């Protein structure tokens, strides 16, 4: 999850996977591998930007 703030407001950007229930405290139960989660986190940090609306 990534929070972005500008003088005009706040945005929340996140990746959501659908699947069976899992325990967030047990990476082995996650619906995707840990390295995929880490890649998604890095992409959110580097690729997400807010643009001013016209």
XYZ file of N, CA, C and O in Angstrom:
216
model
N 0.851 -1.170 0.000
C 0.000 0.000 0.000
C 0.899 1.236 0.000
O 1.929 1.248 0.657
N 0.494 2.225 -0.726
C 1.263 3.464 -0.843
C 0.328 4.636 -0.592
O -0.746 4.717 -1.176
N 0.723 5.535 0.294
C -0.024 6.770 0.527
C 0.738 7.908 -0.128
O 1.948 8.025 0.032
N 0.038 8.732 -0.882
C 0.631 9.901 -1.519
C -0.140 11.127 -1.074
O -1.367 11.114 -1.049
N 0.588 12.189 -0.696
C -0.051 13.417 -0.236
C 0.380 14.583 -1.115
O 1.531 14.680 -1.500
N -0.569 15.431 -1.424
C -0.304 16.685 -2.112
C -0.996 17.786 -1.318
O -1.801 17.487 -0.425
N -0.742 19.043 -1.634
C -1.457 20.115 -0.932
C -2.974 20.037 -1.114
O -3.734 20.559 -0.305
N -3.428 19.352 -2.166
C -4.871 19.272 -2.435
C -5.527 18.025 -1.865
O -6.740 17.882 -1.936
N -4.749 17.071 -1.350
C -5.387 15.879 -0.812
C -4.443 14.708 -0.640
O -3.227 14.834 -0.757
N -5.038 13.557 -0.401
C -4.318 12.326 -0.110
C -4.875 11.223 -0.996
O -6.081 11.150 -1.236
N -3.986 10.361 -1.474
C -4.415 9.217 -2.281
C -3.798 7.950 -1.705
O -2.697 7.965 -1.159
N -4.521 6.855 -1.817
C -4.019 5.559 -1.400
C -4.021 4.654 -2.633
O -5.033 4.528 -3.317
N -2.869 4.050 -2.911
C -2.734 3.160 -4.057
C -2.299 1.800 -3.516
O -1.401 1.710 -2.683
N -2.951 0.743 -3.978
C -2.592 -0.576 -3.469
C -2.832 -1.649 -4.511
O -3.570 -1.464 -5.474
N -2.190 -2.789 -4.289
C -2.370 -3.986 -5.121
C -3.221 -4.957 -4.315
O -2.991 -5.140 -3.125
N -4.191 -5.550 -4.964
C -5.061 -6.490 -4.279
C -5.112 -7.788 -5.068
O -5.311 -7.774 -6.277
N -4.884 -8.884 -4.382
C -4.997 -10.197 -5.002
C -6.227 -10.887 -4.437
O -6.500 -10.818 -3.245
N -6.948 -11.552 -5.288
C -8.104 -12.323 -4.838
C -7.706 -13.788 -4.773
O -7.006 -14.300 -5.625
N -8.176 -14.429 -3.751
C -7.865 -15.846 -3.581
C -8.418 -16.338 -2.258
O -9.228 -15.672 -1.606
N -7.945 -17.494 -1.858
C -8.383 -18.086 -0.605
C -7.883 -17.245 0.567
O -6.905 -16.507 0.447
N -8.551 -17.380 1.700
C -8.139 -16.675 2.916
C -6.724 -17.093 3.297
O -6.313 -18.244 3.050
N -5.966 -16.148 3.874
C -4.598 -16.447 4.293
C -4.281 -15.679 5.563
O -5.001 -14.767 5.959
N -3.192 -16.056 6.199
C -2.745 -15.409 7.429
C -1.651 -14.414 7.069
O -0.572 -14.825 6.638
N -1.872 -13.103 7.233
C -0.861 -12.112 6.872
C 0.460 -12.301 7.618
O 1.510 -11.906 7.136
N 0.425 -12.908 8.781
C 1.636 -13.134 9.563
C 2.425 -14.364 9.145
O 3.496 -14.614 9.684
N 1.893 -15.141 8.195
C 2.563 -16.363 7.728
C 2.756 -16.286 6.218
O 1.863 -16.679 5.463
N 3.911 -15.786 5.754
C 4.137 -15.642 4.317
C 3.904 -16.930 3.516
O 3.497 -16.865 2.369
N 4.099 -18.072 4.127
C 3.876 -19.335 3.409
C 2.410 -19.524 3.026
O 2.103 -20.260 2.089
N 1.498 -18.829 3.717
C 0.070 -18.968 3.410
C -0.413 -17.926 2.412
O -1.572 -17.958 1.998
N 0.455 -16.986 2.020
C 0.051 -15.922 1.105
C -0.347 -16.487 -0.261
O 0.205 -17.496 -0.704
N -1.275 -15.810 -0.968
C -1.726 -16.308 -2.270
C -0.688 -16.134 -3.383
O -0.847 -16.689 -4.460
N 0.378 -15.369 -3.117
C 1.479 -15.201 -4.068
C 2.793 -15.323 -3.305
O 2.831 -15.140 -2.082
N 3.869 -15.611 -4.018
C 5.175 -15.761 -3.394
C 5.679 -14.426 -2.832
O 5.328 -13.351 -3.332
N 6.508 -14.505 -1.799
C 7.049 -13.312 -1.145
C 7.778 -12.403 -2.123
O 7.647 -11.178 -2.060
N 8.539 -12.981 -3.071
C 9.285 -12.142 -4.016
C 8.340 -11.356 -4.926
O 8.650 -10.238 -5.329
N 7.187 -11.899 -5.227
C 6.203 -11.177 -6.039
C 5.637 -10.006 -5.244
O 5.446 -8.912 -5.777
N 5.391 -10.214 -3.955
C 4.911 -9.129 -3.092
C 5.970 -8.028 -3.018
O 5.650 -6.840 -3.152
N 7.228 -8.402 -2.831
C 8.304 -7.415 -2.751
C 8.440 -6.629 -4.054
O 8.661 -5.419 -4.031
N 8.276 -7.292 -5.193
C 8.326 -6.610 -6.484
C 7.181 -5.608 -6.609
O 7.366 -4.485 -7.071
N 5.989 -6.002 -6.180
C 4.835 -5.099 -6.234
C 5.056 -3.887 -5.329
O 4.722 -2.756 -5.707
N 5.631 -4.091 -4.151
C 5.920 -2.986 -3.235
C 6.898 -2.010 -3.883
O 6.696 -0.793 -3.852
N 7.946 -2.535 -4.490
C 8.934 -1.680 -5.155
C 8.289 -0.892 -6.293
O 8.556 0.299 -6.462
N 7.430 -1.541 -7.073
C 6.753 -0.845 -8.174
C 5.863 0.276 -7.658
O 5.806 1.353 -8.248
N 5.154 0.037 -6.553
C 4.319 1.094 -5.991
C 5.168 2.287 -5.560
O 4.781 3.435 -5.760
N 6.333 2.017 -4.992
C 7.203 3.093 -4.529
C 7.812 3.883 -5.679
O 8.007 5.085 -5.574
N 8.115 3.212 -6.786
C 8.837 3.884 -7.876
C 7.953 4.336 -9.029
O 8.291 5.301 -9.702
N 6.844 3.659 -9.273
C 6.052 3.931 -10.482
C 4.821 4.793 -10.248
O 4.223 5.255 -11.211
N 4.407 4.978 -9.020
C 3.165 5.702 -8.744
C 3.464 7.193 -8.559
O 4.364 7.571 -7.818
N 2.717 8.020 -9.257
C 2.824 9.467 -9.108
C 1.437 10.080 -9.219
O 0.571 9.554 -9.913
N 1.233 11.164 -8.528
C -0.035 11.890 -8.615
C 0.110 13.019 -9.609
O 1.124 13.710 -9.635
N -0.900 13.202 -10.424
C -0.915 14.282 -11.414
C -2.040 15.238 -11.058
O -3.125 14.828 -10.659
N -1.797 16.512 -11.232
C -2.819 17.510 -10.943
C -3.934 17.436 -11.974
O -3.687 17.313 -13.173
N -5.171 17.478 -11.502
C -6.324 17.485 -12.395
C -6.481 18.887 -12.988
O -6.206 19.884 -12.340
N -6.943 18.939 -14.210
C -7.176 20.239 -14.863
C -8.473 20.854 -14.405
O -9.380 20.273 -14.005
